[in-house]
mmCIF file of C-alpha atoms and ligand atoms in Angstrom:
data_model
loop_
_atom_site.group_PDB
_atom_site.id
_atom_site.type_symbol
_atom_site.label_atom_id
_atom_site.label_comp_id
_atom_site.label_asym_id
_atom_site.label_seq_id
_atom_site.Cartn_x
_atom_site.Cartn_y
_atom_site.Cartn_z
ATOM 1 C CA MET A 260 -10.812 20.237 41.065
ATOM 2 C CA ASP A 261 -10.023 16.763 42.359
ATOM 3 C CA LYS A 262 -9.200 13.808 40.196
ATOM 4 C CA LYS A 263 -12.296 12.318 41.108
ATOM 5 C CA PHE A 264 -12.153 9.587 38.111
ATOM 6 C CA LYS A 265 -9.447 6.897 38.405
ATOM 7 C CA TYR A 266 -10.072 6.318 34.074
ATOM 8 C CA SER A 267 -12.557 7.734 31.612
ATOM 9 C CA ILE A 268 -13.550 6.967 27.571
ATOM 10 C CA ALA A 269 -15.674 8.071 25.334
ATOM 11 C CA ILE A 270 -15.938 6.560 21.940
ATOM 12 C CA HIS A 271 -17.893 7.689 18.551
ATOM 13 C CA GLY A 272 -18.911 5.659 15.550
ATOM 14 C CA GLY A 273 -19.636 8.856 13.555
ATOM 15 C CA ALA A 274 -22.156 11.983 13.408
ATOM 16 C CA GLY A 275 -24.795 13.007 10.906
ATOM 17 C CA ALA A 276 -28.366 13.064 9.586
ATOM 18 C CA ILE A 277 -29.832 10.272 11.300
ATOM 19 C CA PRO A 278 -33.101 9.866 11.143
ATOM 20 C CA LYS A 279 -35.325 8.597 14.373
ATOM 21 C CA THR A 280 -37.065 6.364 11.977
ATOM 22 C CA VAL A 281 -34.547 3.954 11.852
ATOM 23 C CA PRO A 282 -35.705 0.333 11.621
ATOM 24 C CA GLU A 283 -35.359 -1.290 15.096
ATOM 25 C CA LYS A 284 -33.166 -4.104 14.128
ATOM 26 C CA ASP A 285 -30.624 -1.773 12.504
ATOM 27 C CA LYS A 286 -30.762 0.585 15.724
ATOM 28 C CA LYS A 287 -30.053 -2.505 17.884
ATOM 29 C CA GLU A 288 -27.190 -3.481 15.731
ATOM 30 C CA TYR A 289 -25.512 -0.416 16.214
ATOM 31 C CA ILE A 290 -25.967 0.119 20.035
ATOM 32 C CA TYR A 291 -24.806 -3.201 20.357
ATOM 33 C CA ALA A 292 -21.921 -2.867 18.735
ATOM 34 C CA LEU A 293 -21.280 0.332 20.395
ATOM 35 C CA LYS A 294 -22.035 -1.223 23.873
ATOM 36 C CA ASP A 295 -19.432 -3.898 23.149
ATOM 37 C CA ILE A 296 -16.819 -1.611 22.030
ATOM 38 C CA LEU A 297 -17.215 0.600 24.961
ATOM 39 C CA GLN A 298 -17.148 -2.620 27.313
ATOM 40 C CA TYR A 299 -13.944 -3.528 25.785
ATOM 41 C CA GLY A 300 -12.298 -0.054 26.234
ATOM 42 C CA LYS A 301 -13.421 0.192 29.893
ATOM 43 C CA GLU A 302 -11.978 -3.230 30.426
ATOM 44 C CA LEU A 303 -8.513 -2.325 29.399
ATOM 45 C CA LEU A 304 -8.298 0.735 31.334
ATOM 46 C CA GLU A 305 -9.233 -1.092 34.468
ATOM 47 C CA LYS A 306 -6.670 -3.453 33.636
ATOM 48 C CA ARG A 307 -4.343 -0.618 33.767
ATOM 49 C CA HIS A 308 -3.555 -0.331 29.937
ATOM 50 C CA THR A 309 -2.347 2.976 29.099
ATOM 51 C CA ALA A 310 -4.671 5.526 27.186
ATOM 52 C CA LEU A 311 -2.771 5.082 24.191
ATOM 53 C CA ASP A 312 -2.971 1.547 23.993
ATOM 54 C CA THR A 313 -6.604 1.231 24.937
ATOM 55 C CA VAL A 314 -7.373 4.085 22.057
ATOM 56 C CA GLU A 315 -5.344 2.109 19.771
ATOM 57 C CA LEU A 316 -7.229 -1.320 20.444
ATOM 58 C CA VAL A 317 -10.763 0.270 20.591
ATOM 59 C CA VAL A 318 -10.251 1.847 17.218
ATOM 60 C CA ASN A 319 -8.996 -1.408 15.561
ATOM 61 C CA LYS A 320 -12.062 -3.313 16.997
ATOM 62 C CA PHE A 321 -14.218 -0.401 15.380
ATOM 63 C CA GLU A 322 -11.656 -0.961 12.380
ATOM 64 C CA ASP A 323 -12.959 -4.374 12.048
ATOM 65 C CA CYS A 324 -16.528 -3.976 12.346
ATOM 66 C CA PRO A 325 -18.295 -3.789 8.854
ATOM 67 C CA LEU A 326 -20.622 -1.323 10.682
ATOM 68 C CA PHE A 327 -18.646 1.585 10.694
ATOM 69 C CA ASN A 328 -17.043 4.008 8.102
ATOM 70 C CA ALA A 329 -13.155 2.739 9.227
ATOM 71 C CA GLY A 330 -11.166 -0.554 8.098
ATOM 72 C CA LYS A 331 -13.879 -2.870 6.761
ATOM 73 C CA GLY A 332 -17.046 -1.204 5.695
ATOM 74 C CA ALA A 333 -15.531 2.309 4.859
ATOM 75 C CA VAL A 334 -17.192 4.451 2.183
ATOM 76 C CA PHE A 335 -15.659 4.656 -1.350
ATOM 77 C CA ASN A 336 -14.127 7.588 -2.968
ATOM 78 C CA SER A 337 -14.948 8.897 -6.605
ATOM 79 C CA GLU A 338 -12.887 5.794 -8.432
ATOM 80 C CA GLY A 339 -14.935 3.347 -6.372
ATOM 81 C CA ARG A 340 -12.208 2.803 -4.205
ATOM 82 C CA ASN A 341 -11.475 2.781 -0.515
ATOM 83 C CA GLU A 342 -8.930 5.273 0.696
ATOM 84 C CA LEU A 343 -8.437 5.575 4.503
ATOM 85 C CA ASN A 344 -7.232 7.859 7.353
ATOM 86 C CA ALA A 345 -6.195 7.714 10.642
ATOM 87 C CA ALA A 346 -4.013 9.555 13.316
ATOM 88 C CA ILE A 347 -3.184 8.949 17.258
ATOM 89 C CA MET A 348 -1.917 11.110 19.468
ATOM 90 C CA ASP A 349 -0.445 10.910 23.168
ATOM 91 C CA GLY A 350 -0.926 13.492 25.291
ATOM 92 C CA ARG A 351 2.041 12.761 27.410
ATOM 93 C CA ASP A 352 4.287 14.470 25.106
ATOM 94 C CA ARG A 353 2.254 15.586 22.422
ATOM 95 C CA SER A 354 3.702 12.721 19.939
ATOM 96 C CA CYS A 355 1.033 11.817 17.189
ATOM 97 C CA GLY A 356 1.388 9.980 14.275
ATOM 98 C CA ALA A 357 -0.880 9.623 11.163
ATOM 99 C CA VAL A 358 -1.637 8.278 7.712
ATOM 100 C CA THR A 359 -3.899 9.256 4.462
ATOM 101 C CA CYS A 360 -5.015 8.019 1.440
ATOM 102 C CA VAL A 361 -3.865 4.469 2.261
ATOM 103 C CA THR A 362 -5.570 1.576 0.445
ATOM 104 C CA ARG A 363 -4.302 -1.774 1.855
ATOM 105 C CA ILE A 364 -3.890 -1.825 5.387
ATOM 106 C CA LYS A 365 -5.902 -3.539 7.325
ATOM 107 C CA ASN A 366 -5.836 -1.566 10.532
ATOM 108 C CA PRO A 367 -4.618 2.367 9.698
ATOM 109 C CA ILE A 368 -4.749 3.267 13.159
ATOM 110 C CA SER A 369 -2.042 0.918 13.971
ATOM 111 C CA LEU A 370 -0.083 2.276 10.843
ATOM 112 C CA ALA A 371 -0.383 5.471 12.277
ATOM 113 C CA ARG A 372 0.843 4.430 15.770
ATOM 114 C CA ILE A 373 3.972 2.994 14.104
ATOM 115 C CA VAL A 374 4.595 6.170 12.105
ATOM 116 C CA MET A 375 4.735 8.124 15.781
ATOM 117 C CA GLU A 376 6.933 5.664 17.348
ATOM 118 C CA LYS A 377 9.353 4.382 14.480
ATOM 119 C CA SER A 378 9.527 7.710 12.259
ATOM 120 C CA PRO A 379 10.746 11.136 13.036
ATOM 121 C CA HIS A 380 7.322 12.023 11.191
ATOM 122 C CA ILE A 381 4.193 12.653 11.890
ATOM 123 C CA LEU A 382 2.273 12.160 8.599
ATOM 124 C CA LEU A 383 2.771 9.825 5.480
ATOM 125 C CA CYS A 384 0.513 9.543 2.680
ATOM 126 C CA GLY A 385 -0.747 6.759 0.105
ATOM 127 C CA ASP A 386 2.563 4.328 -1.278
ATOM 128 C CA GLY A 387 4.958 6.214 1.179
ATOM 129 C CA ALA A 388 2.665 5.137 3.922
ATOM 130 C CA GLU A 389 2.322 1.691 2.497
ATOM 131 C CA LYS A 390 6.094 1.175 1.954
ATOM 132 C CA PHE A 391 6.992 2.503 5.494
ATOM 133 C CA ALA A 392 4.093 -0.245 6.576
ATOM 134 C CA LYS A 393 5.666 -3.297 4.901
ATOM 135 C CA GLN A 394 8.946 -2.325 6.149
ATOM 136 C CA HIS A 395 7.263 -2.709 9.540
ATOM 137 C CA GLY A 396 5.398 -6.029 8.984
ATOM 138 C CA MET A 397 2.167 -4.293 9.036
ATOM 139 C CA LYS A 398 -0.808 -6.579 7.916
ATOM 140 C CA PHE A 399 -1.792 -6.067 4.381
ATOM 141 C CA VAL A 400 -5.256 -6.577 2.577
ATOM 142 C CA ARG A 401 -6.756 -6.455 -0.854
ATOM 143 C CA ASN A 402 -8.420 -3.239 -1.103
ATOM 144 C CA SER A 403 -11.746 -5.402 -1.957
ATOM 145 C CA TYR A 404 -11.504 -6.463 1.775
ATOM 146 C CA PHE A 405 -13.173 -2.973 2.607
ATOM 147 C CA PHE A 406 -16.070 -3.993 -0.048
ATOM 148 C CA THR A 407 -19.502 -4.303 1.614
ATOM 149 C CA GLN A 408 -22.874 -4.212 -0.164
ATOM 150 C CA LYS A 409 -24.310 -1.237 1.624
ATOM 151 C CA ARG A 410 -21.412 1.256 1.032
ATOM 152 C CA TYR A 411 -20.927 0.282 -2.727
ATOM 153 C CA ASP A 412 -24.909 0.855 -2.866
ATOM 154 C CA GLN A 413 -24.365 4.053 -1.261
ATOM 155 C CA TRP A 414 -21.546 5.158 -3.617
ATOM 156 C CA LEU A 415 -23.749 4.579 -6.961
ATOM 157 C CA LYS A 416 -26.530 6.444 -5.531
ATOM 158 C CA MET A 417 -23.823 9.454 -4.672
ATOM 159 C CA LYS A 418 -21.724 9.506 -8.015
ATOM 160 C CA GLU A 419 -25.131 9.303 -10.376
ATOM 161 C CA LYS A 420 -25.659 12.750 -8.223
ATOM 162 C CA ASP A 421 -22.475 13.677 -8.640
ATOM 163 C CA ILE A 422 -22.259 14.685 -4.887
ATOM 164 C CA THR A 423 -20.274 14.085 -2.065
ATOM 165 C CA ALA A 424 -21.740 13.184 1.211
ATOM 166 C CA LEU A 425 -20.943 12.185 4.878
ATOM 167 C CA ASP A 426 -21.774 8.520 4.902
ATOM 168 C CA HIS A 427 -23.947 9.404 7.676
ATOM 169 C CA SER A 428 -26.398 11.724 5.146
ATOM 170 C CA SER A 429 -28.659 9.062 4.325
ATOM 171 C CA ASP A 430 -30.793 6.999 6.434
ATOM 172 C CA LEU A 431 -29.396 3.564 8.045
ATOM 173 C CA THR A 432 -31.390 1.447 5.757
ATOM 174 C CA ASN A 433 -29.065 2.333 3.140
ATOM 175 C CA SER A 434 -25.834 3.239 4.319
ATOM 176 C CA ALA A 435 -23.930 1.906 7.586
ATOM 177 C CA LYS A 436 -22.430 5.012 9.765
ATOM 178 C CA GLY A 437 -19.551 6.636 10.738
ATOM 179 C CA THR A 438 -15.906 7.519 11.117
ATOM 180 C CA VAL A 439 -14.877 6.190 14.496
ATOM 181 C CA GLY A 440 -12.480 7.445 17.465
ATOM 182 C CA CYS A 441 -11.629 6.961 21.088
ATOM 183 C CA VAL A 442 -10.305 9.348 23.813
ATOM 184 C CA ALA A 443 -9.018 8.264 26.986
ATOM 185 C CA ARG A 444 -7.858 9.051 30.614
ATOM 186 C CA ASP A 445 -5.971 5.931 31.906
ATOM 187 C CA ILE A 446 -5.323 5.252 35.780
ATOM 188 C CA TYR A 447 -1.774 7.079 35.550
ATOM 189 C CA GLY A 448 -3.888 10.267 34.490
ATOM 190 C CA ASP A 449 -2.682 10.182 30.739
ATOM 191 C CA LEU A 450 -4.552 11.371 27.711
ATOM 192 C CA ALA A 451 -4.523 9.609 24.035
ATOM 193 C CA ALA A 452 -6.721 9.816 21.277
ATOM 194 C CA ALA A 453 -7.678 7.852 17.888
ATOM 195 C CA THR A 454 -9.204 8.450 15.084
ATOM 196 C CA SER A 455 -10.066 6.489 11.769
ATOM 197 C CA THR A 456 -11.860 7.113 8.945
ATOM 198 C CA GLY A 457 -12.806 6.070 4.942
ATOM 199 C CA GLY A 458 -13.653 9.809 4.679
ATOM 200 C CA MET A 459 -16.973 10.949 2.829
ATOM 201 C CA THR A 460 -18.671 8.812 0.019
ATOM 202 C CA ASN A 461 -17.787 9.773 -3.600
ATOM 203 C CA LYS A 462 -14.811 12.054 -2.229
ATOM 204 C CA LYS A 463 -12.412 13.126 -4.871
ATOM 205 C CA TYR A 464 -9.287 10.613 -5.410
ATOM 206 C CA GLY A 465 -6.940 12.172 -3.150
ATOM 207 C CA ARG A 466 -9.365 14.162 -0.992
ATOM 208 C CA ILE A 467 -7.915 14.253 2.937
ATOM 209 C CA GLY A 468 -10.208 14.981 5.540
ATOM 210 C CA ASP A 469 -9.970 16.578 9.224
ATOM 211 C CA THR A 470 -9.003 12.704 10.559
ATOM 212 C CA PRO A 471 -5.272 12.692 9.920
ATOM 213 C CA ILE A 472 -4.762 16.285 10.732
ATOM 214 C CA ILE A 473 -3.306 16.606 13.995
ATOM 215 C CA GLY A 474 -5.014 19.437 15.747
ATOM 216 C CA SER A 475 -7.980 19.503 13.397
ATOM 217 C CA GLY A 476 -9.820 15.790 14.242
ATOM 218 C CA THR A 477 -7.498 14.498 16.858
ATOM 219 C CA TYR A 478 -5.644 15.900 19.416
ATOM 220 C CA ALA A 479 -4.674 15.117 23.116
ATOM 221 C CA ASP A 480 -2.394 16.934 25.550
ATOM 222 C CA ASN A 481 -2.156 16.043 29.131
ATOM 223 C CA GLU A 482 -2.519 19.712 30.281
ATOM 224 C CA THR A 483 -5.807 19.983 28.789
ATOM 225 C CA CYS A 484 -8.039 17.561 26.839
ATOM 226 C CA ALA A 485 -7.902 14.583 24.093
ATOM 227 C CA VAL A 486 -10.309 15.450 21.350
ATOM 228 C CA SER A 487 -11.935 13.232 18.391
ATOM 229 C CA CYS A 488 -14.262 14.372 15.906
ATOM 230 C CA THR A 489 -16.510 13.445 12.796
ATOM 231 C CA GLY A 490 -18.405 15.182 10.511
ATOM 232 C CA THR A 491 -17.665 16.863 7.573
ATOM 233 C CA GLY A 492 -13.912 17.156 7.696
ATOM 234 C CA GLU A 493 -13.288 20.351 5.693
ATOM 235 C CA GLU A 494 -15.065 22.244 8.453
ATOM 236 C CA PHE A 495 -12.880 20.734 11.222
ATOM 237 C CA MET A 496 -10.025 21.757 9.527
ATOM 238 C CA ARG A 497 -11.225 25.150 8.571
ATOM 239 C CA THR A 498 -11.751 25.457 12.303
ATOM 240 C CA VAL A 499 -8.745 23.256 13.765
ATOM 241 C CA ALA A 500 -11.266 22.193 15.919
ATOM 242 C CA GLY A 501 -9.145 19.587 18.111
ATOM 243 C CA HIS A 502 -6.654 22.548 19.117
ATOM 244 C CA GLU A 503 -9.780 24.881 19.378
ATOM 245 C CA ILE A 504 -11.056 23.012 22.410
ATOM 246 C CA HIS A 505 -7.685 22.744 23.736
ATOM 247 C CA SER A 506 -7.208 26.515 23.814
ATOM 248 C CA LEU A 507 -10.981 27.097 25.104
ATOM 249 C CA ILE A 508 -9.999 25.158 28.228
ATOM 250 C CA LYS A 509 -6.447 26.509 28.151
ATOM 251 C CA TYR A 510 -7.078 30.391 28.040
ATOM 252 C CA LYS A 511 -10.773 30.404 28.299
ATOM 253 C CA LYS A 512 -11.042 28.243 31.356
ATOM 254 C CA MET A 513 -13.884 26.479 29.893
ATOM 255 C CA ASN A 514 -14.542 22.791 31.264
ATOM 256 C CA ILE A 515 -14.830 20.600 28.740
ATOM 257 C CA LYS A 516 -18.744 20.832 28.265
ATOM 258 C CA GLU A 517 -18.820 24.396 28.258
ATOM 259 C CA ALA A 518 -15.923 23.858 25.519
ATOM 260 C CA LEU A 519 -17.457 21.789 23.410
ATOM 261 C CA ASP A 520 -20.812 23.359 23.289
ATOM 262 C CA HIS A 521 -19.115 26.600 22.645
ATOM 263 C CA PHE A 522 -17.685 24.714 19.654
ATOM 264 C CA THR A 523 -20.441 23.157 18.072
ATOM 265 C CA VAL A 524 -23.028 25.793 18.564
ATOM 266 C CA LYS A 525 -20.868 29.060 18.339
ATOM 267 C CA ILE A 526 -17.796 28.121 16.017
ATOM 268 C CA LEU A 527 -18.863 25.099 13.956
ATOM 269 C CA LYS A 528 -21.460 25.738 11.162
ATOM 270 C CA PRO A 529 -24.385 23.876 11.771
ATOM 271 C CA ASP A 530 -25.358 20.689 10.707
ATOM 272 C CA THR A 531 -21.706 19.513 10.313
ATOM 273 C CA GLY A 532 -20.815 16.843 12.878
ATOM 274 C CA GLY A 533 -19.759 16.419 16.455
ATOM 275 C CA LEU A 534 -16.868 15.721 18.839
ATOM 276 C CA ILE A 535 -15.732 13.688 21.931
ATOM 277 C CA ALA A 536 -13.631 14.203 24.517
ATOM 278 C CA VAL A 537 -11.873 13.477 28.050
ATOM 279 C CA ASP A 538 -9.890 16.054 29.961
ATOM 280 C CA LYS A 539 -6.910 15.914 32.413
ATOM 281 C CA TYR A 540 -9.532 15.251 35.625
ATOM 282 C CA GLY A 541 -11.298 12.374 33.615
ATOM 283 C CA ASP A 542 -14.334 14.455 32.853
ATOM 284 C CA HIS A 543 -15.663 13.293 29.657
ATOM 285 C CA ALA A 544 -18.202 14.883 26.864
ATOM 286 C CA TYR A 545 -19.711 14.992 23.490
ATOM 287 C CA SER A 546 -21.346 17.407 21.754
ATOM 288 C CA PHE A 547 -22.974 17.535 18.042
ATOM 289 C CA ASN A 548 -24.730 19.767 16.163
ATOM 290 C CA SER A 549 -26.048 17.659 13.493
ATOM 291 C CA LYS A 550 -29.414 15.366 13.999
ATOM 292 C CA GLY A 551 -27.225 12.364 16.002
ATOM 293 C CA MET A 552 -24.002 10.824 16.434
ATOM 294 C CA TYR A 553 -23.036 7.466 17.622
ATOM 295 C CA ARG A 554 -21.482 7.638 20.975
ATOM 296 C CA GLY A 555 -20.734 6.263 24.089
ATOM 297 C CA SER A 556 -18.852 6.963 27.258
ATOM 298 C CA ALA A 557 -17.740 5.186 30.576
ATOM 299 C CA ASP A 558 -15.395 5.661 33.735
ATOM 300 C CA SER A 559 -14.110 4.211 36.809
ATOM 301 C CA GLU A 560 -17.143 5.474 39.010
ATOM 302 C CA GLY A 561 -19.286 3.226 37.054
ATOM 303 C CA PHE A 562 -21.243 5.227 34.446
ATOM 304 C CA PHE A 563 -21.569 3.489 31.226
ATOM 305 C CA GLU A 564 -23.819 5.055 28.476
ATOM 306 C CA VAL A 565 -24.324 4.565 24.693
ATOM 307 C CA ARG A 566 -26.399 6.872 22.566
ATOM 308 C CA ILE A 567 -27.505 7.832 18.997
ATOM 309 C CA TRP A 568 -29.650 11.087 19.535
ATOM 310 C CA GLU A 569 -30.012 13.524 22.526
HETATM 311 N N1 LIG B 287 -14.404 13.237 9.079
HETATM 312 C C1 LIG B 287 -14.591 12.766 8.132
HETATM 313 C C2 LIG B 287 -13.770 13.253 6.954
HETATM 314 O O1 LIG B 287 -14.083 14.327 6.524
HETATM 315 C C3 LIG B 287 -15.911 11.897 7.815
HETATM 316 C C4 LIG B 287 -16.592 11.451 8.957
HETATM 317 O O2 LIG B 287 -16.663 11.985 10.049
HETATM 318 O O3 LIG B 287 -17.420 10.609 8.622
HETATM 319 O O4 LIG B 287 -13.307 12.455 6.180
#
């Protein structure tokens, strides 16, 4: 296949049972934020930034936006605190970094990148990750920085019922949405993926989902594709989602869209969530088996689209 794209990018802001009856005002707010973030990422790639820099900077923007379940606006765990997870992967050499259960790092994806670049390790957790962050001059915030009333009210409801839920499981009027992710192919032909999340509402203290697990929620390899997932993390871990997409392309010779659809229809449990991906040719795709997924994609050929439902 010819490399027809100079660059491509795809983003997601979470998947779940998003009802079509969402108030117009809320819908507009999400669409506006997604467009703004996608445009930002597209411009970075146009200005010759690497895929790796682009996915980090795009996810930083998501983390700073209270509408999404990452950084500011993250969901609460069963103890009423925010515990954040993030991972980044560079398709050039499969180097990667991840952090989990951090509670005071403003931009967890940037800490994941520092773990990748400045440590011999891949995954650091909790206090250890924060100690490492301090040594590297990362920006710290109080845990209360992540507070949003919507998320807190959502947690109180879940706590009362004693259930754990995807932040997308209730309607937009009482819950903001989604784990965030970005995948990109840059003008040099390199791929990268980044995912960041607060996890699931009312999750057990210390629970870790798919996002920071390389090969599950986040994966990138120049040989095939870059992938970022969102939905019930346990299912993406069970199916090793990111690496599964890589394998379907590599060994089954599927194209990116076939691989994603095969995965969400045949492998993933129904109503679990979705994924976004770009491949080495710059083709971009998404697939989900939940009601909706906040997402967008753009490329050098002028394609630019943001959507919530099919
Ligand atoms: N996958 C995330 C987790 O399980 C949640 C999400 O995507 O909303 O932690």
